[in-house]
Coordinates of C-alpha atoms in Angstrom, one line a residue:
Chain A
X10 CA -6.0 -35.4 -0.9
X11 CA -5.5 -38.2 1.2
X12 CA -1.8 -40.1 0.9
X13 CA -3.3 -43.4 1.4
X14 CA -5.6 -44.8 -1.2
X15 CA -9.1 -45.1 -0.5
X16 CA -11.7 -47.1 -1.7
X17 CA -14.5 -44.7 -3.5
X18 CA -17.1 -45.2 -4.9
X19 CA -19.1 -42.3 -7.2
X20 CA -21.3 -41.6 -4.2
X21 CA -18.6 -41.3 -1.7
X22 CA -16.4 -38.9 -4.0
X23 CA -19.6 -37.0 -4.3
X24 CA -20.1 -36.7 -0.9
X25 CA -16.7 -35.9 -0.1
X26 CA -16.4 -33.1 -2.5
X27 CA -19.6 -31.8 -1.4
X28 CA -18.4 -31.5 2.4
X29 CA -15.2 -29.6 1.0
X30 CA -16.8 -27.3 -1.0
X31 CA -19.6 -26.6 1.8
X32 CA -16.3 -26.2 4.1
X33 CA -14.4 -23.7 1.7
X34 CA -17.6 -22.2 2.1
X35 CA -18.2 -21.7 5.2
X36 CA -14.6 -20.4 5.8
X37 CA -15.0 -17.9 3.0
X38 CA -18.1 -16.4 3.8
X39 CA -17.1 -16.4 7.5
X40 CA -14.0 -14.6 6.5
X41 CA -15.7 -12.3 3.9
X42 CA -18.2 -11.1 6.7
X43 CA -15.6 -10.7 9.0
X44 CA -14.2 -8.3 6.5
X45 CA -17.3 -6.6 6.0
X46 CA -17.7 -5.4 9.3
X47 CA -13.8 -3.7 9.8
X48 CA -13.8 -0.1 9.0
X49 CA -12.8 1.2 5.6
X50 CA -10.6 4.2 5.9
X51 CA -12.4 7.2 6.7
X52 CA -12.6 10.6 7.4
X53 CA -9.9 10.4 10.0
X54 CA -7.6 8.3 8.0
X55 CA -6.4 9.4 5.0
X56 CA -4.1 7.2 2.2
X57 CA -0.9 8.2 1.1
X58 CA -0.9 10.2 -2.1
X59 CA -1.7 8.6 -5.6
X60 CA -4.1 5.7 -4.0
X61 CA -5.8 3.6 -5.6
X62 CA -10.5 4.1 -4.9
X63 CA -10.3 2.3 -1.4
X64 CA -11.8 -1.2 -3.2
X65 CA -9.1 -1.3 -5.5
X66 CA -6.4 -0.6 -2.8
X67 CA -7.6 -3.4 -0.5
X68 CA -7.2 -5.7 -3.6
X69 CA -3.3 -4.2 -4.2
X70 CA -1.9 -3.4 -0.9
X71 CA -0.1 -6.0 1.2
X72 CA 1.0 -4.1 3.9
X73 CA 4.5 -3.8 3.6
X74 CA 5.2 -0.5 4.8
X75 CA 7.8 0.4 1.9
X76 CA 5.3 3.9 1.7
X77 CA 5.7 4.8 5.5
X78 CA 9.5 4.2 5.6
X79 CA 10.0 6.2 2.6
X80 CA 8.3 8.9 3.7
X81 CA 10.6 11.7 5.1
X82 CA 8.3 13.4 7.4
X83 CA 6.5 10.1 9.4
X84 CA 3.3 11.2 8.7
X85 CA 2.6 7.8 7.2
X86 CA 1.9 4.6 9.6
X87 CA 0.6 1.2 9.2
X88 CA -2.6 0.6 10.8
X89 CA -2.2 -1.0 14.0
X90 CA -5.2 -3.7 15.2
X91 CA -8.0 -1.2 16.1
X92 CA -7.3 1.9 14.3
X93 CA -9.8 3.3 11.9
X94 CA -8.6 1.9 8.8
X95 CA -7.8 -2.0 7.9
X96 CA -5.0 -3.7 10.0
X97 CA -1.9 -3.5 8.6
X98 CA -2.7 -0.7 5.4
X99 CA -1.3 2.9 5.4
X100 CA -2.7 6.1 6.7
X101 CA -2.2 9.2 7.8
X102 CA -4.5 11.3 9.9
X103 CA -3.6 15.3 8.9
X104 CA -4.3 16.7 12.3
X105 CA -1.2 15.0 13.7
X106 CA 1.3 15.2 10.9
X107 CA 0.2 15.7 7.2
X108 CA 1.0 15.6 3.9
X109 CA 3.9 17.7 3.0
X110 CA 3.6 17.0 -0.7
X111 CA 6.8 15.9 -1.8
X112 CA 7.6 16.9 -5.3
X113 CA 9.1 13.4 -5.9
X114 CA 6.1 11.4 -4.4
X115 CA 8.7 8.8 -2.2
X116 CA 5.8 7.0 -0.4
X117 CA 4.1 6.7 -3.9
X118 CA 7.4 5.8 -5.9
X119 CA 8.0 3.2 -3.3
X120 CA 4.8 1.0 -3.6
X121 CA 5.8 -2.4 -5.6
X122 CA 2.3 -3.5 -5.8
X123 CA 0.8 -0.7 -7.5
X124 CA -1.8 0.6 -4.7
X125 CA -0.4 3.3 -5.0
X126 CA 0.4 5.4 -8.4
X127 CA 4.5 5.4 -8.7
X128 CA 3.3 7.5 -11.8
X129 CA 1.6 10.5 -10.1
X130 CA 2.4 14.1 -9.7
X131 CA 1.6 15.1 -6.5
X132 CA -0.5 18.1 -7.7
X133 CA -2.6 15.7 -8.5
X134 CA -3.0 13.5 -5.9
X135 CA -6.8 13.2 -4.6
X136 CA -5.8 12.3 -1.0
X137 CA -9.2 14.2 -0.1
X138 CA -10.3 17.5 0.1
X139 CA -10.4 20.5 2.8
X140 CA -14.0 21.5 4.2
X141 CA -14.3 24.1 6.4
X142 CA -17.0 22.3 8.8
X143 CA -16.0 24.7 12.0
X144 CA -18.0 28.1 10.7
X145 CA -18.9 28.9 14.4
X146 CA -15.6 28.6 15.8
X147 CA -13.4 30.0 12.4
X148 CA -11.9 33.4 13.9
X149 CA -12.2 34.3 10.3
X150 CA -15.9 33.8 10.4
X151 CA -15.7 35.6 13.7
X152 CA -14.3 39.0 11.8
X153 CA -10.6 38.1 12.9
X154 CA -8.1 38.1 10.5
X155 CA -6.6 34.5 11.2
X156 CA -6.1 33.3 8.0
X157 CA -3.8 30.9 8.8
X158 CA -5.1 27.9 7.0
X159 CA -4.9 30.5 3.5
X160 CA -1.2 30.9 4.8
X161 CA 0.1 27.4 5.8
X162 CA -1.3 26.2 2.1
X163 CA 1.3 24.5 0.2
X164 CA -0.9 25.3 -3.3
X165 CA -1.8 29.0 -2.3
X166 CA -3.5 30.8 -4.0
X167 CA -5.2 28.3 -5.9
X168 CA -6.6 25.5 -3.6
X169 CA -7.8 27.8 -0.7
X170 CA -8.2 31.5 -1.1
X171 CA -9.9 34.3 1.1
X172 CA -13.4 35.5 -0.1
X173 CA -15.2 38.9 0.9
X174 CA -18.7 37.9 2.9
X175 CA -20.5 39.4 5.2
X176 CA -21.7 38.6 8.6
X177 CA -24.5 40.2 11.1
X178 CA -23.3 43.2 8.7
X179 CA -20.0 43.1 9.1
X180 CA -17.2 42.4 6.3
X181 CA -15.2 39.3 6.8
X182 CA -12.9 37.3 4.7
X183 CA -14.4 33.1 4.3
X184 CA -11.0 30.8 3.9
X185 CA -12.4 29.0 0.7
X186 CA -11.4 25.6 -0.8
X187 CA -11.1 25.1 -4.4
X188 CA -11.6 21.5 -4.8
X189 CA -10.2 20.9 -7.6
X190 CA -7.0 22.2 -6.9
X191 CA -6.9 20.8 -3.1
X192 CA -5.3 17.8 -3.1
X193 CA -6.2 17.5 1.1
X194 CA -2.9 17.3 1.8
X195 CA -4.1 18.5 5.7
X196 CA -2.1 21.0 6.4
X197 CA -4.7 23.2 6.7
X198 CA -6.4 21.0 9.6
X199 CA -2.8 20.6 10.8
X200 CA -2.6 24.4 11.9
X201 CA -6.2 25.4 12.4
X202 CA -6.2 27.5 15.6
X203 CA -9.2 26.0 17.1
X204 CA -9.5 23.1 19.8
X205 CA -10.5 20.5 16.9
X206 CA -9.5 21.8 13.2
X207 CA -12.1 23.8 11.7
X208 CA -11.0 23.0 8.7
X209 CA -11.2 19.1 7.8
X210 CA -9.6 16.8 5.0
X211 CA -12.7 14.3 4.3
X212 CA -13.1 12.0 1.2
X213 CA -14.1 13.6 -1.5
X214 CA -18.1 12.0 -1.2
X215 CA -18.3 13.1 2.7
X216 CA -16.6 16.8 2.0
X217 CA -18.0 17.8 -1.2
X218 CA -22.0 17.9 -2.3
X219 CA -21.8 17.2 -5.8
X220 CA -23.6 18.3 -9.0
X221 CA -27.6 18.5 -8.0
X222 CA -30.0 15.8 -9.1
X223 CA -32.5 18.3 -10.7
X224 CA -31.2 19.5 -13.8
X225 CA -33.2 22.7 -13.4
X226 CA -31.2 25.7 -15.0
X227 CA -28.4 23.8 -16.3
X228 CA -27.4 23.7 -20.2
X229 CA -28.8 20.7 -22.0
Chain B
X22 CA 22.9 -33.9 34.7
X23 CA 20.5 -32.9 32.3
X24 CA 18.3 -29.6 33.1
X25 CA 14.5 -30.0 33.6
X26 CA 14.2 -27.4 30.9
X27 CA 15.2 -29.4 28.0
X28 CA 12.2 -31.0 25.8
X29 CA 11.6 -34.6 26.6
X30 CA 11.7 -35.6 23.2
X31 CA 15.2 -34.4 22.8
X32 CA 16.6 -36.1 26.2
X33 CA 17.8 -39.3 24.0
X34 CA 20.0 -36.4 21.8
X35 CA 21.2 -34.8 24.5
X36 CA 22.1 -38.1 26.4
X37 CA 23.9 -39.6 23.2
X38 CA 26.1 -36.1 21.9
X39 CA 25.6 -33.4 24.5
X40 CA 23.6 -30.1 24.9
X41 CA 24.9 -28.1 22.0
X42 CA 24.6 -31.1 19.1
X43 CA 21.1 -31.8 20.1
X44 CA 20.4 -28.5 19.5
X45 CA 22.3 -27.6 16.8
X46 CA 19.6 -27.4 14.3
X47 CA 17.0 -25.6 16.8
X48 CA 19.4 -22.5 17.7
X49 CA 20.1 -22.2 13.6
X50 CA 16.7 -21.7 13.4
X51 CA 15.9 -19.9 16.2
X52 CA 18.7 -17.7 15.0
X53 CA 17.8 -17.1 11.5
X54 CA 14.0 -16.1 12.9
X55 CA 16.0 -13.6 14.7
X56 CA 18.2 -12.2 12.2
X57 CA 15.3 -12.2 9.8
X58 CA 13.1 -10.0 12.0
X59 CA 16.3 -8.2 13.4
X60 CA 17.2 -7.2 9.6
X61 CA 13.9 -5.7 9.0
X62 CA 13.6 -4.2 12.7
X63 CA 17.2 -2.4 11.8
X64 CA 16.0 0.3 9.4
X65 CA 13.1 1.9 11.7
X66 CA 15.1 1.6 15.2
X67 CA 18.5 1.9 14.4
X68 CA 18.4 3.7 11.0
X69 CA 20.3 1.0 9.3
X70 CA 18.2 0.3 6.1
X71 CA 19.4 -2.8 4.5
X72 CA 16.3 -4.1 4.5
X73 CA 13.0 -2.0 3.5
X74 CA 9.4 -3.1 4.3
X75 CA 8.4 -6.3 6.1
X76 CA 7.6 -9.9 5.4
X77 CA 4.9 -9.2 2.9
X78 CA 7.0 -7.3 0.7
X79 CA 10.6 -5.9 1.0
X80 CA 13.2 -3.9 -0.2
X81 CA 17.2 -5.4 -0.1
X82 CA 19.7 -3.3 -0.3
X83 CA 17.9 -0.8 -2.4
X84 CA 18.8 -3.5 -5.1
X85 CA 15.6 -6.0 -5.6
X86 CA 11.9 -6.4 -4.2
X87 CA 11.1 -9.1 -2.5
X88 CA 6.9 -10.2 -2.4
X89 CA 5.0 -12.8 -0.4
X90 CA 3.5 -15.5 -3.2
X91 CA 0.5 -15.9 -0.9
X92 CA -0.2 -12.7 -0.6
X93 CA 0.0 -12.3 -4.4
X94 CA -2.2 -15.4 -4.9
X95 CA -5.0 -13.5 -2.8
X96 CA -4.5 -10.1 -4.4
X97 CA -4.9 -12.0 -7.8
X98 CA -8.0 -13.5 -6.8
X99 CA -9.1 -10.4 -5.4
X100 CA -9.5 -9.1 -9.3
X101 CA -6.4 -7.0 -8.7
X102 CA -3.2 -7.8 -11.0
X103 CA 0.0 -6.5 -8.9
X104 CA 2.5 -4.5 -10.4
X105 CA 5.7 -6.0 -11.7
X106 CA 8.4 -5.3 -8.4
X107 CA 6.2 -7.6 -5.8
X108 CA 5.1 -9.9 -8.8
X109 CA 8.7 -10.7 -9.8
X110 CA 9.5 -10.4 -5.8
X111 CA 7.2 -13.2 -5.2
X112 CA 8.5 -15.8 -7.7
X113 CA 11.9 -15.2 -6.1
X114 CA 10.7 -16.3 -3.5
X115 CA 8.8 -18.9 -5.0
X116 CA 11.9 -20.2 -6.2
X117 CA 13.6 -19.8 -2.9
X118 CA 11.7 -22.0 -1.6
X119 CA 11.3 -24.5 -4.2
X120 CA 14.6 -25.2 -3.4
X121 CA 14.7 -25.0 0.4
X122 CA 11.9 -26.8 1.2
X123 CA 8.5 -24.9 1.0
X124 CA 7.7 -24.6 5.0
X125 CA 11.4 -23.5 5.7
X126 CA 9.4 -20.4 5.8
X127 CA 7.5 -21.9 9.0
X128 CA 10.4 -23.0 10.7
X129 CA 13.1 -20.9 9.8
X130 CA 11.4 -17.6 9.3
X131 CA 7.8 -17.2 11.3
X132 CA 7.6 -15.7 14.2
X133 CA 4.6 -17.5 15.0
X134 CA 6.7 -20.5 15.2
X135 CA 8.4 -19.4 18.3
X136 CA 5.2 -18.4 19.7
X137 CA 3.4 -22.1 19.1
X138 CA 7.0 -23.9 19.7
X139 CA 6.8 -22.5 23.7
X140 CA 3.2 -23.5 23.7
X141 CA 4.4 -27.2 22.8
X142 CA 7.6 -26.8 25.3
X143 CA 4.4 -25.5 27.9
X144 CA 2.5 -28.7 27.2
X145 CA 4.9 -30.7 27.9
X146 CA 6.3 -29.8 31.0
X147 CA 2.5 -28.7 32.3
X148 CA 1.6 -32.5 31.4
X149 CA -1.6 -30.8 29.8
X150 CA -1.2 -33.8 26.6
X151 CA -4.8 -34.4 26.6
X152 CA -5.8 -33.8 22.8
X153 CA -8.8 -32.8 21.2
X154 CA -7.6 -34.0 17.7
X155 CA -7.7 -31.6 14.6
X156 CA -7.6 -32.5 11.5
X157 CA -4.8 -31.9 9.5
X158 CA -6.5 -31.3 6.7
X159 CA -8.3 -28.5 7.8
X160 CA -5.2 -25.7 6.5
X161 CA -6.2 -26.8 3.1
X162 CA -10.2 -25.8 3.7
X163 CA -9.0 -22.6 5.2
X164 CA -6.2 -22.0 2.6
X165 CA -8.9 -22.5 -0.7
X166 CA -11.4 -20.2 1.8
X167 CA -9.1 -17.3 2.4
X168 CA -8.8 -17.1 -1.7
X169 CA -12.9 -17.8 -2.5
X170 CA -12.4 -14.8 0.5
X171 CA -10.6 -12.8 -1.4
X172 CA -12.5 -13.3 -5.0
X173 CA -16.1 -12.5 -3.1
X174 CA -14.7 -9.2 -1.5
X175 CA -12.0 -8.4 -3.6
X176 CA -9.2 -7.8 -0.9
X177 CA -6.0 -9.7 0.3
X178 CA -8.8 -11.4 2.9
X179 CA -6.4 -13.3 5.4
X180 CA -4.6 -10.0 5.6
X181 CA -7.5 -9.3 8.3
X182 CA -6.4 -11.7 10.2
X183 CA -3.2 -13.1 9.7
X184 CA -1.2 -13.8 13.0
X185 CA 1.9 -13.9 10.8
X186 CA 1.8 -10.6 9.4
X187 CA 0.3 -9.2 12.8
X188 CA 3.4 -10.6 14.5
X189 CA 6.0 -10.0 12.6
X190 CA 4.6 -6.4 12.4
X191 CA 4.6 -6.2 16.0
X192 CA 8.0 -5.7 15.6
X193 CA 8.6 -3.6 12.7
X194 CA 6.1 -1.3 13.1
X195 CA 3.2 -1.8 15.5
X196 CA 0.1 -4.5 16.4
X197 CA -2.3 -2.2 18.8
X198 CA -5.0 -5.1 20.5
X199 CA -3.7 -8.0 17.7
X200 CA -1.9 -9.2 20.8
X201 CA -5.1 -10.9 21.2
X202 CA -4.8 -12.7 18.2
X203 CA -1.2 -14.1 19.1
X204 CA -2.6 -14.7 22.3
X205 CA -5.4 -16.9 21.0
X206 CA -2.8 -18.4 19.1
X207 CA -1.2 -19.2 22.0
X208 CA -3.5 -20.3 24.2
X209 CA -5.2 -22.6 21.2
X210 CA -2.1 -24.8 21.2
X211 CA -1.4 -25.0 24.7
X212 CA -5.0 -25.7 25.8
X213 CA -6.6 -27.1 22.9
X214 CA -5.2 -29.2 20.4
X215 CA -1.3 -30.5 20.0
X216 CA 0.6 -27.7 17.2
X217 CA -3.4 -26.6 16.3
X218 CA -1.9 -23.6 14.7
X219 CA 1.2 -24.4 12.4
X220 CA 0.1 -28.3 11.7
X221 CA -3.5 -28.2 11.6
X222 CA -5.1 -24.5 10.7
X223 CA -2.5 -22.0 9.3
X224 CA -3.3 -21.4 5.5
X225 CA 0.1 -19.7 5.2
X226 CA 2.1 -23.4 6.2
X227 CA -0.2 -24.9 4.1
X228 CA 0.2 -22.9 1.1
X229 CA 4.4 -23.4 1.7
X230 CA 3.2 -27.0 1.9
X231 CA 2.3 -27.0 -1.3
X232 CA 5.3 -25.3 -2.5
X233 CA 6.9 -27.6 -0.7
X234 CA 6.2 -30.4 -2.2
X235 CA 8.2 -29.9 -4.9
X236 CA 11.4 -28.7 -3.1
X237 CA 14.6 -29.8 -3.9
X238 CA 16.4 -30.2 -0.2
X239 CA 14.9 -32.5 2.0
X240 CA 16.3 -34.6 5.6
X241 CA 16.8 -38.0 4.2
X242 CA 16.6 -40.9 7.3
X243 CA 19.8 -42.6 5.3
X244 CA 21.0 -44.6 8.2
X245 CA 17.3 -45.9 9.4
X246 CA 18.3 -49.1 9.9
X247 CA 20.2 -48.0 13.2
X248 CA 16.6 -46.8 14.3
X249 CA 16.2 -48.2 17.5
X250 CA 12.5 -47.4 17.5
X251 CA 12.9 -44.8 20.8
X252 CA 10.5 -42.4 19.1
X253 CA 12.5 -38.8 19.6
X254 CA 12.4 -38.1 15.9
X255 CA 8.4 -38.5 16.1
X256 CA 8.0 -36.4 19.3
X257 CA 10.2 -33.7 18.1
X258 CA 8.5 -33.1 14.7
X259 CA 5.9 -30.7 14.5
X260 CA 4.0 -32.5 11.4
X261 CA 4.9 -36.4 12.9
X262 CA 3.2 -38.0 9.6
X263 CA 5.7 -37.0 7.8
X264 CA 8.5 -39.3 9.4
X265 CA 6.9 -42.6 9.0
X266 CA 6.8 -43.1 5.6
X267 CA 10.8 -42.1 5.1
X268 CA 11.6 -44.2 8.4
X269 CA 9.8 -47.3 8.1
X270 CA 9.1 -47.3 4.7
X271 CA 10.8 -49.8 2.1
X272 CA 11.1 -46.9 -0.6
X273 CA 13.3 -43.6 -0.6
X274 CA 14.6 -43.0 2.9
X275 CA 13.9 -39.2 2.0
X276 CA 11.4 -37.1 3.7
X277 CA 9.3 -36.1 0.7
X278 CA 6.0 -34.6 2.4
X279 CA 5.7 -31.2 1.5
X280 CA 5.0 -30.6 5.2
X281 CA 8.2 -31.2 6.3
X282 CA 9.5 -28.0 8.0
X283 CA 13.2 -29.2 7.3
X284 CA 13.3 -27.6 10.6
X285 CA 15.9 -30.5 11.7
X286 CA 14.3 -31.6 14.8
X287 CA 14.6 -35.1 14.2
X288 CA 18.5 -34.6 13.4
X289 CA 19.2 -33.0 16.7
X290 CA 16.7 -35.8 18.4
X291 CA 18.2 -39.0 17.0
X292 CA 20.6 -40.4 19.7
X293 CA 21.4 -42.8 16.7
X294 CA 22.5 -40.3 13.5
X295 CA 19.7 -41.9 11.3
X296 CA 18.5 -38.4 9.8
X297 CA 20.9 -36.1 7.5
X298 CA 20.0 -33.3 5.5
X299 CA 20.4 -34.5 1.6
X300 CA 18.3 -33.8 -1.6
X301 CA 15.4 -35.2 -2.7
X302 CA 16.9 -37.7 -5.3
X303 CA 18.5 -39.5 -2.8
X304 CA 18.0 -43.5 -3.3
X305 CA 18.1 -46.0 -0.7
X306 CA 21.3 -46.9 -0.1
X307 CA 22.6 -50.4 0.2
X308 CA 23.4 -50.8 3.8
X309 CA 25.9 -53.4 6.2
X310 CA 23.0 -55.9 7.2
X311 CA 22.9 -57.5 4.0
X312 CA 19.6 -59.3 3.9
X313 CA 17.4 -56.3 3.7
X314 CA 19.3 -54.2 1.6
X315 CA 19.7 -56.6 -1.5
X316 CA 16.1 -56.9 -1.0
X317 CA 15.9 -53.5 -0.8
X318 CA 17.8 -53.1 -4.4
X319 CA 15.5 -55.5 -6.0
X320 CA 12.5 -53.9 -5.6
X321 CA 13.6 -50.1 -5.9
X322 CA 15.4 -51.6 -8.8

């Protein structure tokens, strides 16, 4: 590396090599631990539509910001230095402005790197999915007929729909999410009534519980 | 007659051909860092969008796509393969720079550069020149750590950190607490170490470096033998090692480090005209005192 030649012997060389490589090292790990310890974008933070698993994107994104200035409504933004997600990657938190599902996908079509699919149709974008985690607050649970997270759905009818139940005996109406139509879009947690949304985009591990681990009294 | 403002190291220039030619290189510069930013910082403030995105990868003119080869480098070694628009963006500018000069991008483009250039101006007027000496070297560790960084967590890793990106962001879209960063930044050349960022620790300069070293235009020292040995050219130049061999040497009289900025310091320094910007095939030319040029021609040949 050096301009001016050096004398070297084997064991020199050696030794030299050896003190780069424990350098590069010690940078590296340094680095990767430092890494290890910033947040990963959760339950607050959601990616654009048509993101790559959260590993992948880290590996694809370079923080350019092409999604956020294509997108028409600003819910996008580029994470500043101590916001949830990793400095300098896209997010959007839904209870501020959400997803307003673009047919065309612009923040999506916009991404040279591939982090996020240009490919995908936003119906099936997995941006998270809607949990209704407020059940004492809900003015639906309460025997009100709120309803506006039902209402304010831009896939009604199919990703949340109102189902009879009953309460201390009386009949109410339970917004429920259909998870595999919800793309978690947020605008649900956008105009929930309450203080703090009771109804919540999460990932799809933190919202949803998954098939059981006992097979009991499923088909072979 | 001449303001306590200006840097010592260009007093000679100014003395010799005046304010403006002494800095004529430094205010291009300064100006194309601006215009750079100011294109970018256009769309989201004023609504103008000829230019999409931000340093690490752009849009022009709705036309092309621009990508950042470092970042590329990192995403690759992250496992990840980019798509084609920021992998074709990045050998433009790959190429760009091949013919440039690699680190134009550190002296003509950085914003960082502005920050670390006051910190030098600061140090010199402060009088704080004591040194705690870095090696130079030390990019190059950094640089190969930010890509075994990337392979072992399979990210962009120096995207965590990055002044550069954090800076120019700052402006395009927002930074939050990486002030802090820029400020260590800051503070690390003024207090530390002589240019410990940009010369001694930055992986980005020293992957340009290595672009650079290939790079077609270069400042050539063609009229050395008017060097009256006053040592602007050396004070004036962020990466001073890379003067020498161009100035006192017997060989080419171009600057062919690949750590030259081609920032044209030592251009506007020179009271004497010995520096000119040229390309890197430039041979020693035979010059009026006669005895050391034919000498000269017999050994370049």
């Amino acid at each position: 590396m050096a301009s001016n030649p050096r004398k070297m012997n084997r064991r020199t060389a050696l030794t030299e090599t050896g003190r780069l490589a424990g350098a590069v090292c010690l940078g590296s790990f340094s680095l990767a631990a430092l890494i290890q310890t910033t947040g990963r974008a959760d339950a607050r933070a959601m990616r654009p539509p048509g993101a790559q698993p959260e590993d992948d994107f880290l590996a694809a994104c370079v923080r350019c910001g092409l999604c956020v200035q294509a997108c028409p409504y600003g819910t996008l933004s580029l994470a500043e230095w101590g916001q949830e997600p990793p400095v300098g990657t896209p997010f959007f938190t839904p209870r501020e402005v959400p997803c307003y599902m673009c047919r065309d996908v612009p923040c999506a079509r916009a991404c040279p790197t591939g982090a996020l699919d240009s490919e995908i149709a936003i119906r099936d974008a997995d941006m998270g999915v809607a949990v209704l985690v407020g059940h004492e607050d809900c003015l639906n649970y309460k025997g009100m007929n709120c309803s506006i997270c039902v209402r304010v759905c831009p896939i009604r009818g199919d990703a949340i729909t109102l189902e009879p139940g009953e309460v201390n005996g009386r009949a109410i109406m339970i917004p429920t999410v259909h998870s595999d139509h919800c793309t978690g879009c947020g605008t649900c947690e956008k105009h929930c009534v309450t203080g703090h949304a009771s109804i919540r985009v999460l990932p799809r591990d933190l919202g949803l519980g998954g098939q059981g681990r006992n097979r009991a009294g499923r088909s072979a | 007659m001449i303001g306590w403002w200006i840097s010592d190291s260009r007093r000679f220039g100014v003395q010799a051909h005046g304010l403006l030619r002494a800095h004529k290189w430094w205010l291009l510069r300064r100006t194309s860092q601006a215009s750079v930013l100011a294109l970018f910082m256009l769309g989201p403030t004023a609504g103008i969008w000829i230019a999409r995105g931000n340093f690490a990868a752009s849009e022009i003119g709705g036309l092309f796509t621009l990508g950042d080869p470092y970042m590329v480098a990192q995403s690759l070694f992250g496992g990840n393969f980019p798509a084609m628009p920021v992998l074709t963006g990045a050998l433009i500018i790959l190429a760009f720079y091949l013919v440039v000069g690699g680190r134009v991008y550190c002296g003509w483009v950085c914003p960082v550069n502005v920050v670390t250039d006051f910190a030098y101006w600061l140090r010199e007027k402060t009088g704080l020149t004591r040194d705690r000496k870095l090696d130079r070297r030390t990019r190059l560790v950094i640089l190969g750590a930010t890509l075994a960084a990337s392979m072992v967590t399979g990210t962009i890793a120096w995207e965590f950190l990055n002044p550069v990106s954090l800076l120019q962001r700052a402006f395009i879209s927002g930074i939050g607490f990486g002030w802090a960063i820029i400020l260590a930044v800051f503070l690390l050349d003024l207090f530390v170490s002589r240019r410990a960022w940009c010369s001694h620790l930055c992986p980005v300069g020293a992957f340009y470096g290595q672009i650079g070293r290939g790079s077609v235009i270069r400042v050539s020292a063609r009229n050395r033998d008017a060097c009256t040995d006053c040592g602007a050219c050396f004070n004036v130049c962020p990466e001073p090692h890379v003067i020498a061999p161009a100035l006192k040497g017997k060989a080419s009289p171009v600057i062919l480090s690949g750590d030259c900025h081609n920032c044209g310091g030592c251009i506007d320094a020179c009271p004497v005209d010995v520096f000119h910007s040229g390309f890197r095939w430039e041979k020693a030319t035979p010059t009026k005192s006669a005895a050391p040029s034919s000498e000269r021609e017999q050994t370049v040949g």
